[in-house]
XYZ file of C-alpha atoms in Angstrom:
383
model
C 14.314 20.571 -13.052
C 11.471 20.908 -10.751
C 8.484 18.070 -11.375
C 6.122 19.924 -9.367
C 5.095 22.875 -7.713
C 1.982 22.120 -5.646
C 2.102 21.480 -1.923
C -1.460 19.074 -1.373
C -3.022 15.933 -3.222
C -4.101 17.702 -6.121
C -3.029 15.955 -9.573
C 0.006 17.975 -9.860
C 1.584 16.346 -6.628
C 0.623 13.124 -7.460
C 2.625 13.862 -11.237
C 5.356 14.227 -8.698
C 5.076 11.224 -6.698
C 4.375 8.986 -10.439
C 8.205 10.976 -11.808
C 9.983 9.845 -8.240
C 9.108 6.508 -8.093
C 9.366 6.018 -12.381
C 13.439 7.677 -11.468
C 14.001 5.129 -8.409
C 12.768 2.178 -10.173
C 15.083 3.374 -13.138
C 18.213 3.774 -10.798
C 17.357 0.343 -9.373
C 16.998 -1.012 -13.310
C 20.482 0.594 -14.096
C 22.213 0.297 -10.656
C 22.584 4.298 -10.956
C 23.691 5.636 -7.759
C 22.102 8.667 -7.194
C 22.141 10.892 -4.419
C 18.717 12.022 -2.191
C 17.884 14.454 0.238
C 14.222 14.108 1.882
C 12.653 17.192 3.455
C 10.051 16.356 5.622
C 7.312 19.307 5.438
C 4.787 16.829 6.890
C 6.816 15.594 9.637
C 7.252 19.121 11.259
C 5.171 20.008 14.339
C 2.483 22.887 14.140
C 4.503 25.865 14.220
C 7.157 24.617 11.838
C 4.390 23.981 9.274
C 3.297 27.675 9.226
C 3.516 29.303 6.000
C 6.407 31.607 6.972
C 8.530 29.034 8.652
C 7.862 26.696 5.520
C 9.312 29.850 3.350
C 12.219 30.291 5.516
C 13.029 26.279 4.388
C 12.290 26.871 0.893
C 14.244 29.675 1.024
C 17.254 27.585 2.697
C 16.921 24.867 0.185
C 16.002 26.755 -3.216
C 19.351 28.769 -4.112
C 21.684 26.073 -3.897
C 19.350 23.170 -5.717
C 18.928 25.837 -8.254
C 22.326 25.869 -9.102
C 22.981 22.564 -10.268
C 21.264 19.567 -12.443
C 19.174 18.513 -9.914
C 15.979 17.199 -9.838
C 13.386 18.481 -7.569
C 9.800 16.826 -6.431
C 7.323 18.234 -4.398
C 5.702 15.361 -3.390
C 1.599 15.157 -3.110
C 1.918 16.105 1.155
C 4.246 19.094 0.728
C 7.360 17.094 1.290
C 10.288 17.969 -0.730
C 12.676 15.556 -2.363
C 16.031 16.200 -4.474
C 17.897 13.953 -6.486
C 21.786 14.249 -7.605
C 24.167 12.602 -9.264
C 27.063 11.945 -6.862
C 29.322 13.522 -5.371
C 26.077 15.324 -4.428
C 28.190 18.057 -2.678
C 24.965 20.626 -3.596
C 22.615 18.660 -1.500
C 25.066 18.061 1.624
C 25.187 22.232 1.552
C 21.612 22.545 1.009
C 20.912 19.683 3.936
C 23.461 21.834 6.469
C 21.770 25.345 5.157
C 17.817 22.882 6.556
C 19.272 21.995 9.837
C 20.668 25.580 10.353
C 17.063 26.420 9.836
C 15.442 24.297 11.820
C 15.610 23.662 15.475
C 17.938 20.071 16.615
C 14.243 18.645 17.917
C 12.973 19.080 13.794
C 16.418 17.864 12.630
C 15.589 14.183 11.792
C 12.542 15.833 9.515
C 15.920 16.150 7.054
C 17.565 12.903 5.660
C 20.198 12.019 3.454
C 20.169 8.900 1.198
C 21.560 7.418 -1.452
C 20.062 4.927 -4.562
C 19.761 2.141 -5.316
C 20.373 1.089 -1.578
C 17.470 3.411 -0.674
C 15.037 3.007 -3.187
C 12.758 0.854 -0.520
C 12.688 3.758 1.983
C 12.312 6.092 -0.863
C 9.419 4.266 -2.216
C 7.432 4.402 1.272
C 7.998 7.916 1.132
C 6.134 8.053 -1.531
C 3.481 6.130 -0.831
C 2.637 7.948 2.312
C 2.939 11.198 0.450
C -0.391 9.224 -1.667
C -1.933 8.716 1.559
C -0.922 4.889 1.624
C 0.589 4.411 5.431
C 3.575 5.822 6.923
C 7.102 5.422 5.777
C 9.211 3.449 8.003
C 11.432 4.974 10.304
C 14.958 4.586 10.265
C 16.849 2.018 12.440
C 18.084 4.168 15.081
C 14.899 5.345 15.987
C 13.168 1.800 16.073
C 13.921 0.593 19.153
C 12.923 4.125 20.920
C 9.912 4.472 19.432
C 8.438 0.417 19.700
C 5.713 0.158 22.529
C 6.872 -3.258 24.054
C 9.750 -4.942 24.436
C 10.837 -8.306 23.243
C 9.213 -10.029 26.211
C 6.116 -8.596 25.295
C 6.384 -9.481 21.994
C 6.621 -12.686 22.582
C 3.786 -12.931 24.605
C 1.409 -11.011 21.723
C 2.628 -13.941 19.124
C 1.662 -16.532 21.803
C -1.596 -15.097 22.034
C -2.305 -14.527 18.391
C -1.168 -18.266 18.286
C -3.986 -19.280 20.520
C -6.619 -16.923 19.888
C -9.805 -17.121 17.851
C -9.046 -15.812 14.351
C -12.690 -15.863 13.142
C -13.704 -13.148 15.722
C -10.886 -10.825 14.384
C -11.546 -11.340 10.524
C -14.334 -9.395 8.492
C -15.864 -10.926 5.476
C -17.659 -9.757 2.665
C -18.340 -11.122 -0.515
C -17.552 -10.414 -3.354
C -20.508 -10.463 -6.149
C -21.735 -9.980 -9.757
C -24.300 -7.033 -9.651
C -26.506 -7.412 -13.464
C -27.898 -3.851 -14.062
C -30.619 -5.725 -15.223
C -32.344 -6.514 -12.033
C -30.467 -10.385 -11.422
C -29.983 -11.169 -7.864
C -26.387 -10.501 -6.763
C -24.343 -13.693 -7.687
C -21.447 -14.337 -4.665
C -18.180 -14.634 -6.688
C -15.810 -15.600 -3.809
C -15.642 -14.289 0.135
C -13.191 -11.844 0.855
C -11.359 -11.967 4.093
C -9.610 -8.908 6.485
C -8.034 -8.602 9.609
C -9.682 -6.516 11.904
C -7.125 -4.500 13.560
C -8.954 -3.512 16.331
C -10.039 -6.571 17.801
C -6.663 -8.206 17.284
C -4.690 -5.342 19.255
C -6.997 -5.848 22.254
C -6.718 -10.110 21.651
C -2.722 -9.892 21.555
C -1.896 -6.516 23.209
C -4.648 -4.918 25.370
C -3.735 -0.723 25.217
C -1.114 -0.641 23.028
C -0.995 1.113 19.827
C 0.130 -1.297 17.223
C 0.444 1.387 14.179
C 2.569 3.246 16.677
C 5.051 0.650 15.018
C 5.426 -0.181 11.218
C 7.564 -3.162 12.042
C 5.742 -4.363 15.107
C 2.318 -4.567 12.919
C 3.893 -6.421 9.482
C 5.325 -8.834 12.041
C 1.752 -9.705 13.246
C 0.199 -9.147 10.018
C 2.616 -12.191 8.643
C 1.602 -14.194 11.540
C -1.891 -13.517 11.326
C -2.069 -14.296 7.355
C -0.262 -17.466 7.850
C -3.120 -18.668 10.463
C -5.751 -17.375 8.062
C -4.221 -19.484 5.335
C -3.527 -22.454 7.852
C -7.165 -21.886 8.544
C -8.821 -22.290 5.368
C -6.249 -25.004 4.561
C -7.944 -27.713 7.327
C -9.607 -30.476 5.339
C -12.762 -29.729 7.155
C -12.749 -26.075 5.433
C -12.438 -28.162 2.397
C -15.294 -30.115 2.590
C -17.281 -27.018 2.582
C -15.430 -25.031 0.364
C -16.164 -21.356 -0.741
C -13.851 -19.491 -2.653
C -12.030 -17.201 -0.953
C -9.330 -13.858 -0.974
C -7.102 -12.482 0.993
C -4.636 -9.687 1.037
C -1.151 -10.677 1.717
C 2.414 -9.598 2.839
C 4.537 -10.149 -0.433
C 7.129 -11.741 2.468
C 4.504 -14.208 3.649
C 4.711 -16.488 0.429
C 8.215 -16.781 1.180
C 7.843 -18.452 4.497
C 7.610 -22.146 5.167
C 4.180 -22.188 6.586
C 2.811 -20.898 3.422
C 4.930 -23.760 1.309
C 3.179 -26.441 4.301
C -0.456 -24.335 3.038
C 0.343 -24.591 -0.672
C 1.365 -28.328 -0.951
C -1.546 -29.040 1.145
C -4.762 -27.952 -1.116
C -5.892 -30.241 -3.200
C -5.391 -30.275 -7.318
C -7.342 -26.899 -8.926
C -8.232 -25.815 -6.029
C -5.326 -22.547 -5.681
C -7.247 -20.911 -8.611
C -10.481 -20.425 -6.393
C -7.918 -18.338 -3.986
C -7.178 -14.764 -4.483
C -3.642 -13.663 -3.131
C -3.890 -9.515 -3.177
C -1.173 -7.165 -2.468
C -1.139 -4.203 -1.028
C 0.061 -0.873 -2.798
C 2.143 0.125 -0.184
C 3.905 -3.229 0.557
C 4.748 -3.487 -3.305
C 6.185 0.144 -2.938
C 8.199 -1.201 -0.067
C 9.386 -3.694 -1.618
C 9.569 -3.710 -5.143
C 11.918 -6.683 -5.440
C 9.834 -9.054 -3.018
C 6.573 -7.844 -4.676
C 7.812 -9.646 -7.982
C 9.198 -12.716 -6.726
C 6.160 -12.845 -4.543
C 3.828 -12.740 -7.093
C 5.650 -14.920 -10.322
C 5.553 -17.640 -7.312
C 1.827 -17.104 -6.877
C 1.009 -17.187 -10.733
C 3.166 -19.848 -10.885
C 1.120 -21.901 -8.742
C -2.227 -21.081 -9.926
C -3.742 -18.470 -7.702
C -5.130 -15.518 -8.937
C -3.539 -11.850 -8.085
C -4.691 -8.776 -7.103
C -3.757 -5.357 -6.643
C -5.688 -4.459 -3.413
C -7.952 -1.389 -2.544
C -6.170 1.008 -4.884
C -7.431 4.797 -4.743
C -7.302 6.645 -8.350
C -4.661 8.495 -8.224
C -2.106 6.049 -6.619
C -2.529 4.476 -10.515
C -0.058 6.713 -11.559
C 2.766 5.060 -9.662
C 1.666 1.599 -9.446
C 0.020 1.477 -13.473
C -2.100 -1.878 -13.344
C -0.746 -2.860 -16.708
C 2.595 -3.257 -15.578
C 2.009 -5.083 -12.519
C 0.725 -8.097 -14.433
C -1.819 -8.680 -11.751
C -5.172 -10.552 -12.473
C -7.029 -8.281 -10.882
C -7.829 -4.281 -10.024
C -9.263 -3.967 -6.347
C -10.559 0.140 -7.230
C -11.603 1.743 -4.281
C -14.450 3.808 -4.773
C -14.436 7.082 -3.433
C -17.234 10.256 -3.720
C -14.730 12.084 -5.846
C -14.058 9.326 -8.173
C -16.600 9.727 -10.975
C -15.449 13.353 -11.926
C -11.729 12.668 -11.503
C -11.176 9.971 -13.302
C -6.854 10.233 -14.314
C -5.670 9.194 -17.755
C -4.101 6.052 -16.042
C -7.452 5.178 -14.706
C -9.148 5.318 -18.152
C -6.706 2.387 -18.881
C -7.536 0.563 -16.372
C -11.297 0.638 -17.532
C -10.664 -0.846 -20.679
C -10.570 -3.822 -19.118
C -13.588 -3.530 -16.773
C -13.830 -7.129 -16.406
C -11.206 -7.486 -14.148
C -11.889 -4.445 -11.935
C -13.404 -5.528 -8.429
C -15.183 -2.072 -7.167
C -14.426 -2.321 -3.655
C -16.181 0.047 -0.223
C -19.036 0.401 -2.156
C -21.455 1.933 0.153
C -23.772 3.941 -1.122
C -26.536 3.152 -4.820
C -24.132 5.716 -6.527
C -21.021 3.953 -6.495
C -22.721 0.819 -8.241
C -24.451 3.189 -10.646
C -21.038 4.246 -11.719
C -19.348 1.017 -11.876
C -22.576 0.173 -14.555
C -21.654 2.733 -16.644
C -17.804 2.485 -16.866
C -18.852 -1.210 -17.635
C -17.242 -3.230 -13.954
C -19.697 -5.533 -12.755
C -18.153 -7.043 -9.502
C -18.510 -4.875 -6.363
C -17.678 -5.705 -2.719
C -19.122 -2.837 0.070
C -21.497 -2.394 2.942
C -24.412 -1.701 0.607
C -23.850 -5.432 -1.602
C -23.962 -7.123 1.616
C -26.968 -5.210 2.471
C -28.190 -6.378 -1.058
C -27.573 -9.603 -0.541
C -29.128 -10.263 2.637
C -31.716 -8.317 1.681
């Protein structure tokens, strides 16, 4: 069975990307083993990702997937993923007939995995196929690939330990826009990390998004001084209500049981803890715990800066999240998906986020959302 046949991010592909990650969370439900095989398209240098040398690998992988009950995605970037039930003999034949095909410098752009044990990695292919961040890469190829060393590391969390947080966060707020004419009413502030000036704080010419697991490290690390931060009873003498986007992982930690037991009574419902979609597609598991802990203790939730068509995978309904963070994009009003029209019957809790330019408010108006965060509200209200 072949989900898909389209090779870009055009609905079809993203069809794909919604039927692979509804079959790994299924596998993961059932504890089904199942048996993958990943073909990187996307990962291949310029000449491998010529039409005719893309054929050649089609032509290497089709005969023997076509042979057997296997399921076959072709994911929203042009990769290529196959699932099997074990002993997934068809897909070790069709993985040996790829590397035959491909030169030994291309052959990690083919890997073998198995469900449920993969389903994280397998997820974060996905989501990169969306356009959501890059997958992690595997173990082996960790240590070659991190820019420092542990030394170095060690000297970037001292630094982020010591170093001004307020000149590497951006805020914006988040407001009520009346089509009516009202002045914009601030809702709450909402508060980012700016990458940029953190690298050069911490670690002056390096590349942190060279490394996944180098930057969640010092994303954790920054969140918990952001929370420590707006935990100081000074803050709370001058309280505004605030959000933040969080590592599922970080509400784990003890710092962040120190931050909760510290706020004073009511006040966790005036913070908004939002999750990213790609950390929830990395980890599914955490994601949940994560956020029954958060509802648990009062603060609000938030699926953060969601594009359309990633709705298909991560369905807002089914997250159980008090809020939809929809980013707003050019394309947006005349492709709105069947999984976004859900969404919008409950325009109340839809934040329209990047809102830059008098159109994107105009269309938040008429699909009924009436809290917007962008360039152009903070024009609006300092205006």
């Amino acid at each position: 069975m072949r989900a898909d046949t389209d090779g870009d991010r055009r609905p079809g592909g993203v069809r794909a990307a919604a039927e692979l990650a509804t079959l790994v969370r299924e596998s993961v439900a059932a504890n089904a083993v199942r048996e993958v095989l990943h073909l990187r398209l996307s990962g291949l240098g310029p000449a491998a990702r010529r039409p005719h040398h893309q054929r050649l690998l089609r032509d290497a992988l089709e005969p023997v997937l076509a042979a057997a009950r296997t399921r076959v995605f072709d994911l929203p970037n042009g990769d290529v993923v196959a699932v099997a039930a074990p002993p997934g003999l068809v897909l070790e034949t069709a993985r040996l007939a790829l590397l035959r095909t491909l030169d030994a410098a291309a052959g990690e752009a083919v890997q073998a995995m198995r469900l449920p044990a993969g389903a994280a990695q397998l997820l974060a292919i996905t989501a990169e196929s969306l356009g959501m961040g890059q997958i992690d890469v595997s173990p082996r190829f960790v240590a070659d690939a991190s820019p420092i060393n542990s030394f170095d590391l060690a000297m970037a969390e001292r630094a982020l330990a010591q170093a001004d947080l307020e000149a590497m966060t951006i805020a914006q707020g988040v407001c009520r826009l009346d089509p009516e004419g009202e002045p914009a009413e601030a809702l709450w502030e909402d508060r980012r990390l700016a990458w940029g000036s953190l690298a050069e704080a911490v670690l002056p010419g390096v590349d942190i998004g060279s490394c996944s697991a180098l930057q969640r490290r010092l994303t954790r690390l920054a969140e918990l001084r952001m929370l420590a931060e707006i935990g100081r009873p000074a803050v709370q003498l001058a309280w505004r209500r605030v959000g933040l986007a969080v590592v599922p992982a970080t509400l784990a930690t003890p710092a962040f049981q120190r931050f909760d037991s510290s706020l004073p009574a009511g006040r966790r419902r005036d913070i908004t803890l939002a999750f990213r979609p790609a950390d929830i597609l990395a980890d599914p598991a955490g994601f949940l715990t994560a956020r029954d802990m958060a509802r648990g203790r009062g603060y609000r939730t938030a699926l953060d800066d969601a594009p359309p068509e990633l709705l298909a995978v991560l369905p807002p309904e089914h997250l159980e999240l008090d809020l939809l963070r929809l980013r707003w994009s050019a394309d947006l009003p005349v492709a709105t998906p069947a999984c976004l029209d859900r969404a919008l019957l409950r325009p109340e809790q839809v934040v329209l986020v990047g809102v830059d330019r008098p159109a994107a408010i105009a269309w938040g108006w008429e699909v009924g959302i009436r809290v917007f965060q962008g360039a152009l509200v903070e024009r609006r209200r300092s205006g």
